[in-house]
mmCIF file of C-alpha atoms and ligand atoms in Angstrom:
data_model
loop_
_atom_site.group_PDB
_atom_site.id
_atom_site.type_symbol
_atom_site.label_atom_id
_atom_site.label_comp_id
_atom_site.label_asym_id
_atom_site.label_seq_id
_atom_site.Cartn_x
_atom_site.Cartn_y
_atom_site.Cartn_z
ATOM 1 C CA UNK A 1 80.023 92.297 192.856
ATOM 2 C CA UNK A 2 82.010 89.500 194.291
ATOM 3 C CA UNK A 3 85.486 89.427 192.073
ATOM 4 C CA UNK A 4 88.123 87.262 192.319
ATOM 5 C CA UNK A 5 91.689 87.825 190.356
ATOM 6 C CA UNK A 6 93.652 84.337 189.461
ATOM 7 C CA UNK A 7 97.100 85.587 188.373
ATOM 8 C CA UNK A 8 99.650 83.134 187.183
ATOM 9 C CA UNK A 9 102.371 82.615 184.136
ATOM 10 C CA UNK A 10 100.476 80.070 182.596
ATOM 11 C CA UNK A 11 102.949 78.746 180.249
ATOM 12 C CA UNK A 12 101.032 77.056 179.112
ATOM 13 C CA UNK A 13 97.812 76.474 180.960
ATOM 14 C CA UNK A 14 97.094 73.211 182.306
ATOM 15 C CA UNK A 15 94.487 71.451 183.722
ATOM 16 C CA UNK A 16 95.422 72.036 187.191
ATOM 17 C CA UNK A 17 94.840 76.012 185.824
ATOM 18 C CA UNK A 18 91.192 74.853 184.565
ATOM 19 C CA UNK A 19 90.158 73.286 187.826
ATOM 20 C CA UNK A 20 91.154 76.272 189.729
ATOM 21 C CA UNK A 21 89.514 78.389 187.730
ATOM 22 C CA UNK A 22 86.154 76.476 187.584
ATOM 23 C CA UNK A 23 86.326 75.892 191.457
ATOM 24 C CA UNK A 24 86.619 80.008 191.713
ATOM 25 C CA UNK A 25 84.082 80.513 189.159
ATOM 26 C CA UNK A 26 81.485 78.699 190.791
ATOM 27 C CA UNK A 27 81.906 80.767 194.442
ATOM 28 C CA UNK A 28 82.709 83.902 192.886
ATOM 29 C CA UNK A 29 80.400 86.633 190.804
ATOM 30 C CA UNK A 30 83.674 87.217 188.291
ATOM 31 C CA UNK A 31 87.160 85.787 188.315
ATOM 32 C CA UNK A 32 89.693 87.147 185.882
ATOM 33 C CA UNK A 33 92.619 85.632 185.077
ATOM 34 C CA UNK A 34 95.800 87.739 184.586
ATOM 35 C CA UNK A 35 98.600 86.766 182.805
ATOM 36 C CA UNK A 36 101.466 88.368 183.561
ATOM 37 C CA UNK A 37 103.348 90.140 180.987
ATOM 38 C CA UNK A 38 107.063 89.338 181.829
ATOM 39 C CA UNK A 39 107.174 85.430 183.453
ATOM 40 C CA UNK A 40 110.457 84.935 185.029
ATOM 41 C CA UNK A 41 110.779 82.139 182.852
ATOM 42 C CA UNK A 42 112.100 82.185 179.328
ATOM 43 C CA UNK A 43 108.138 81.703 177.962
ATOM 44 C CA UNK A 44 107.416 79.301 175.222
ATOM 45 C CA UNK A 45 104.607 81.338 174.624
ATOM 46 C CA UNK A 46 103.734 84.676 173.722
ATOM 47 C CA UNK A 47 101.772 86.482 175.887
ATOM 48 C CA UNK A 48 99.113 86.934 173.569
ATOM 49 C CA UNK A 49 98.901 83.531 172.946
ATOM 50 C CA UNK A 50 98.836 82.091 176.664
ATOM 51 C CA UNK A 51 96.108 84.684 176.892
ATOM 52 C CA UNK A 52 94.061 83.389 173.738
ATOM 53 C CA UNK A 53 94.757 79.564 174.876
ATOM 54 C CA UNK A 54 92.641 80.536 178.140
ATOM 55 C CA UNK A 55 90.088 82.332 176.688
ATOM 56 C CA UNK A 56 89.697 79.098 174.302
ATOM 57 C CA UNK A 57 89.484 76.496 177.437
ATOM 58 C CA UNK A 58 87.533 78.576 179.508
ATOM 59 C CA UNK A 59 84.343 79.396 177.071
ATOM 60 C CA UNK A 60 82.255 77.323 178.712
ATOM 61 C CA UNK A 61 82.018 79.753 181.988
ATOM 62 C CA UNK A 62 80.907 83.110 181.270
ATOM 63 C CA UNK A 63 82.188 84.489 184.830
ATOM 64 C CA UNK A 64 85.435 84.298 183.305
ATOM 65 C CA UNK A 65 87.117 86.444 181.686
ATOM 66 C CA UNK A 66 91.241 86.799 181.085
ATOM 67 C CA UNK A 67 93.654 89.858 181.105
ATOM 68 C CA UNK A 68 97.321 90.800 180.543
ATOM 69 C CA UNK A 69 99.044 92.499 184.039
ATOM 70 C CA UNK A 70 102.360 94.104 183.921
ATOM 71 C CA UNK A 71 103.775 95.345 187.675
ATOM 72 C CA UNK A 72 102.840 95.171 190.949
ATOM 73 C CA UNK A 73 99.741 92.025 191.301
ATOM 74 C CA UNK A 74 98.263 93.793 194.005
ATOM 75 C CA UNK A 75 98.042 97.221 192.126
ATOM 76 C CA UNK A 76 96.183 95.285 189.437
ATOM 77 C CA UNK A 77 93.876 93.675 191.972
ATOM 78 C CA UNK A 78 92.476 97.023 193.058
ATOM 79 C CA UNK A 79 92.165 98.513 189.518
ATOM 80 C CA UNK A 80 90.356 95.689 188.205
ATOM 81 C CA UNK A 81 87.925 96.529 191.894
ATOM 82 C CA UNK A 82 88.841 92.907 193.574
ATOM 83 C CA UNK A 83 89.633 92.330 196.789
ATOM 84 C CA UNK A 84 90.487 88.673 196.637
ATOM 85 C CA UNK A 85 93.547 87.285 195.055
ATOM 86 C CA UNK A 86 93.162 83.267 194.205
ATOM 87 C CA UNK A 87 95.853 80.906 194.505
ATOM 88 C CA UNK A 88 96.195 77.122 193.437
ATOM 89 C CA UNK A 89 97.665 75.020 196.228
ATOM 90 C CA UNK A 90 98.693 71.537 194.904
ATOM 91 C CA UNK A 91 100.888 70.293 197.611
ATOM 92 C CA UNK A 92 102.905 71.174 201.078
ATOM 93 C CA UNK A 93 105.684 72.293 198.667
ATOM 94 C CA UNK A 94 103.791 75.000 196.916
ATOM 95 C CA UNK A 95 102.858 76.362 200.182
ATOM 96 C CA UNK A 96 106.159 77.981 201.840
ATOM 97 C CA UNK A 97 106.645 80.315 198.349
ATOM 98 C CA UNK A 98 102.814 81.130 197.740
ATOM 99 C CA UNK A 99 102.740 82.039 202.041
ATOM 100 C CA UNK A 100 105.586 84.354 201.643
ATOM 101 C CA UNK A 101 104.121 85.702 198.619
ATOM 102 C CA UNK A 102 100.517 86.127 200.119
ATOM 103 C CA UNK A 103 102.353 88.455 202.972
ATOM 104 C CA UNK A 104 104.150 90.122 200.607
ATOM 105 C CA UNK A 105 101.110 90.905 198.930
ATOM 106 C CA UNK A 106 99.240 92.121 202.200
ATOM 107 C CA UNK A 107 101.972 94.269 203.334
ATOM 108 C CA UNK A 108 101.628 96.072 200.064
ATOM 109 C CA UNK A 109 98.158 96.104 200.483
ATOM 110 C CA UNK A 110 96.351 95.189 203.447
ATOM 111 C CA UNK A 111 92.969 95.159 201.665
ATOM 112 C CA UNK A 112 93.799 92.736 199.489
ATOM 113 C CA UNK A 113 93.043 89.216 200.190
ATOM 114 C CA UNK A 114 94.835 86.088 199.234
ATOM 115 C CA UNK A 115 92.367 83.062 199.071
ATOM 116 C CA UNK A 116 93.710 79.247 198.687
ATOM 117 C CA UNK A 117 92.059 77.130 196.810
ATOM 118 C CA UNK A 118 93.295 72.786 196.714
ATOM 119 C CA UNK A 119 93.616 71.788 192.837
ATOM 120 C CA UNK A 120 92.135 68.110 192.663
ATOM 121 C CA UNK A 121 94.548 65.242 193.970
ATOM 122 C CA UNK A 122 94.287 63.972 190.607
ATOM 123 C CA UNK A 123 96.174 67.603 189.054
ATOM 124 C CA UNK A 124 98.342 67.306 192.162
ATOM 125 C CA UNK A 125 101.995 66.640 190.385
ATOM 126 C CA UNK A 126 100.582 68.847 187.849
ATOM 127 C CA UNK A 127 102.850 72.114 186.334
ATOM 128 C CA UNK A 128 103.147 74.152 183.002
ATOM 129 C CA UNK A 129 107.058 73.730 183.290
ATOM 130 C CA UNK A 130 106.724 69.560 183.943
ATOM 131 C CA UNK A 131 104.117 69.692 181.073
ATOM 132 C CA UNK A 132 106.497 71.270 178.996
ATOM 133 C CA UNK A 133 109.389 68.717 179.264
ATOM 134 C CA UNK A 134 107.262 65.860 178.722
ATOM 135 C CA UNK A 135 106.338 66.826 175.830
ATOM 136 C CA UNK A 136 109.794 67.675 174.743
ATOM 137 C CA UNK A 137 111.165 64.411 175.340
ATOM 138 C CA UNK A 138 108.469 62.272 173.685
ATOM 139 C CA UNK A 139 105.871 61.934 176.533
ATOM 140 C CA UNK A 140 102.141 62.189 176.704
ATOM 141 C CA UNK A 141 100.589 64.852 177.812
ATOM 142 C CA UNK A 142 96.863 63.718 176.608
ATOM 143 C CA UNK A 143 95.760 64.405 180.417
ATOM 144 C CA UNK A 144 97.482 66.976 181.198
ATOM 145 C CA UNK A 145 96.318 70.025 178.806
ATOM 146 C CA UNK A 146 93.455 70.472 177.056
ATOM 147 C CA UNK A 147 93.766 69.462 173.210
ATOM 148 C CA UNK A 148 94.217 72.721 171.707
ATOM 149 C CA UNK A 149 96.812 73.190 173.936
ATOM 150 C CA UNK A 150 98.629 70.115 173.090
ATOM 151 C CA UNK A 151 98.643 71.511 170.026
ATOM 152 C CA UNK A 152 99.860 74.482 170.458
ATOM 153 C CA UNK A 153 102.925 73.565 172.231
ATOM 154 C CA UNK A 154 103.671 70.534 169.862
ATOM 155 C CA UNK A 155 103.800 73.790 166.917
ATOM 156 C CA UNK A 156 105.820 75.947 169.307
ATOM 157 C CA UNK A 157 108.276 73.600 170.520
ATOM 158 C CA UNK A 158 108.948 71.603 166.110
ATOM 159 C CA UNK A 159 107.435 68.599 167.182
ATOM 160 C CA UNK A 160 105.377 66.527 164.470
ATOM 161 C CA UNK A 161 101.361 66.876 165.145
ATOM 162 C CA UNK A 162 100.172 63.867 167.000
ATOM 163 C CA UNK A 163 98.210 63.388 163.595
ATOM 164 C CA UNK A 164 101.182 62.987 161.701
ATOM 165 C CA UNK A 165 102.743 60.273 163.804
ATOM 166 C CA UNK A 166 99.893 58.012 163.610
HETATM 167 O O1 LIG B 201 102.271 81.109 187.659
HETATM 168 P P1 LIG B 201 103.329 81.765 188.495
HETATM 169 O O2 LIG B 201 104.565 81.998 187.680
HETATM 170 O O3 LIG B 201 103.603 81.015 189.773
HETATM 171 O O4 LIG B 201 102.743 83.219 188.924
HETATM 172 C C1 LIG B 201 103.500 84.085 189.716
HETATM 173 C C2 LIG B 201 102.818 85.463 189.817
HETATM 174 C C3 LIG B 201 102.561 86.030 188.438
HETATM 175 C C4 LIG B 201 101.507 85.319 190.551
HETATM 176 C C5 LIG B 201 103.777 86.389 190.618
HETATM 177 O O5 LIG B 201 105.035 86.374 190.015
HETATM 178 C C6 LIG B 201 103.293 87.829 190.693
HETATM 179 O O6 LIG B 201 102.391 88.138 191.443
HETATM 180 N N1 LIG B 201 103.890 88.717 189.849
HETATM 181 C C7 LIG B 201 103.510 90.122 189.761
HETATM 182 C C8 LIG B 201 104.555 91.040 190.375
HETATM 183 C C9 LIG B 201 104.333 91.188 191.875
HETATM 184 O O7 LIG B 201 103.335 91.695 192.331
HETATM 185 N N2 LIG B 201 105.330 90.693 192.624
HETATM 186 C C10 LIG B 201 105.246 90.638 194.079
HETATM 187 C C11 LIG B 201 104.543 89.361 194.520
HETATM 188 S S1 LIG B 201 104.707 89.112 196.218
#
């Protein structure tokens, strides 16, 4: 079986996640997502939430199917029997980080493959963290994340439900 690992913070996820993550599940047998358990960010969610939140946006593909990972990503690559690591590339900037990371990665493991994959120019500016501060200070996200997760963050972060403010 072809299977494909997507590993990421996804605080929260985005639609630049979802595109990814439809693009890989339409070349691969199985792609699993793992979030990782300790985000170098101060997370606004849980990681049991940023897990469920995927699980809820990607029902429609059945290849899918979303983990927790704590330590080393490539360690978790070969337990889960992958050999192909998936990465979102959205622009030039992304790539200097995600190329040093992708040695990194093959030095540790050398069977282990790291496969880019271009979001859609449209998700291009897109990230969890610029997501986040939009939202904070009053902007709309309504293309950005999928409902539920608009949500979601609007509970986590005291703001009124976009129901409530019309
Ligand atoms: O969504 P992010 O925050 O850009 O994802 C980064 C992630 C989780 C892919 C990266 O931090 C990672 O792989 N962490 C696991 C620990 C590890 O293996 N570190 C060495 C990577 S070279």
């Amino acid at each position: 079986m072809n299977k494909a690992v997507y590993p990421g913070s996804f605080d929260p996820v985005t639609y630049g996640h979802l595109d990814i993550i439809e693009r890989a599940a339409a070349v691969f047998d199985e792609v699993n997502v793992a979030v990782v358990v300790n985000p170098s960010k101060n997370p606004l969610f849980s990681l049991s939430e940023r897990v469920e939140l995927i699980r809820m946006c990607t029902q429609h593909l059945p290849n899918v199917t979303v983990s927790q990972f704590e330590g080393l990503l490539v360690n978790y690559v070969e337990r889960q029997g992958a050999r192909v690591i998936i990465k979102g590339l959205r622009a030039i900037s992304d790539f200097e980080y995600e190329f040093q990371m992708a040695l990194m990665n093959r030095k540790q493991n050398p069977r282990i493959e790291t496969l880019f994959m271009m979001t859609s120019g449209k998700y291009s500016y897109l990230s969890s963290s610029l997501v986040k501060e939009v939202l904070r200070l009053g902007g709309c996200v309504r293309d950005l994340v999928p409902p539920i997760v608009e949500k979601r963050m609007r509970r986590s972060l005291g703001l009124p439900s976009e129901d409530s403010e019309a």
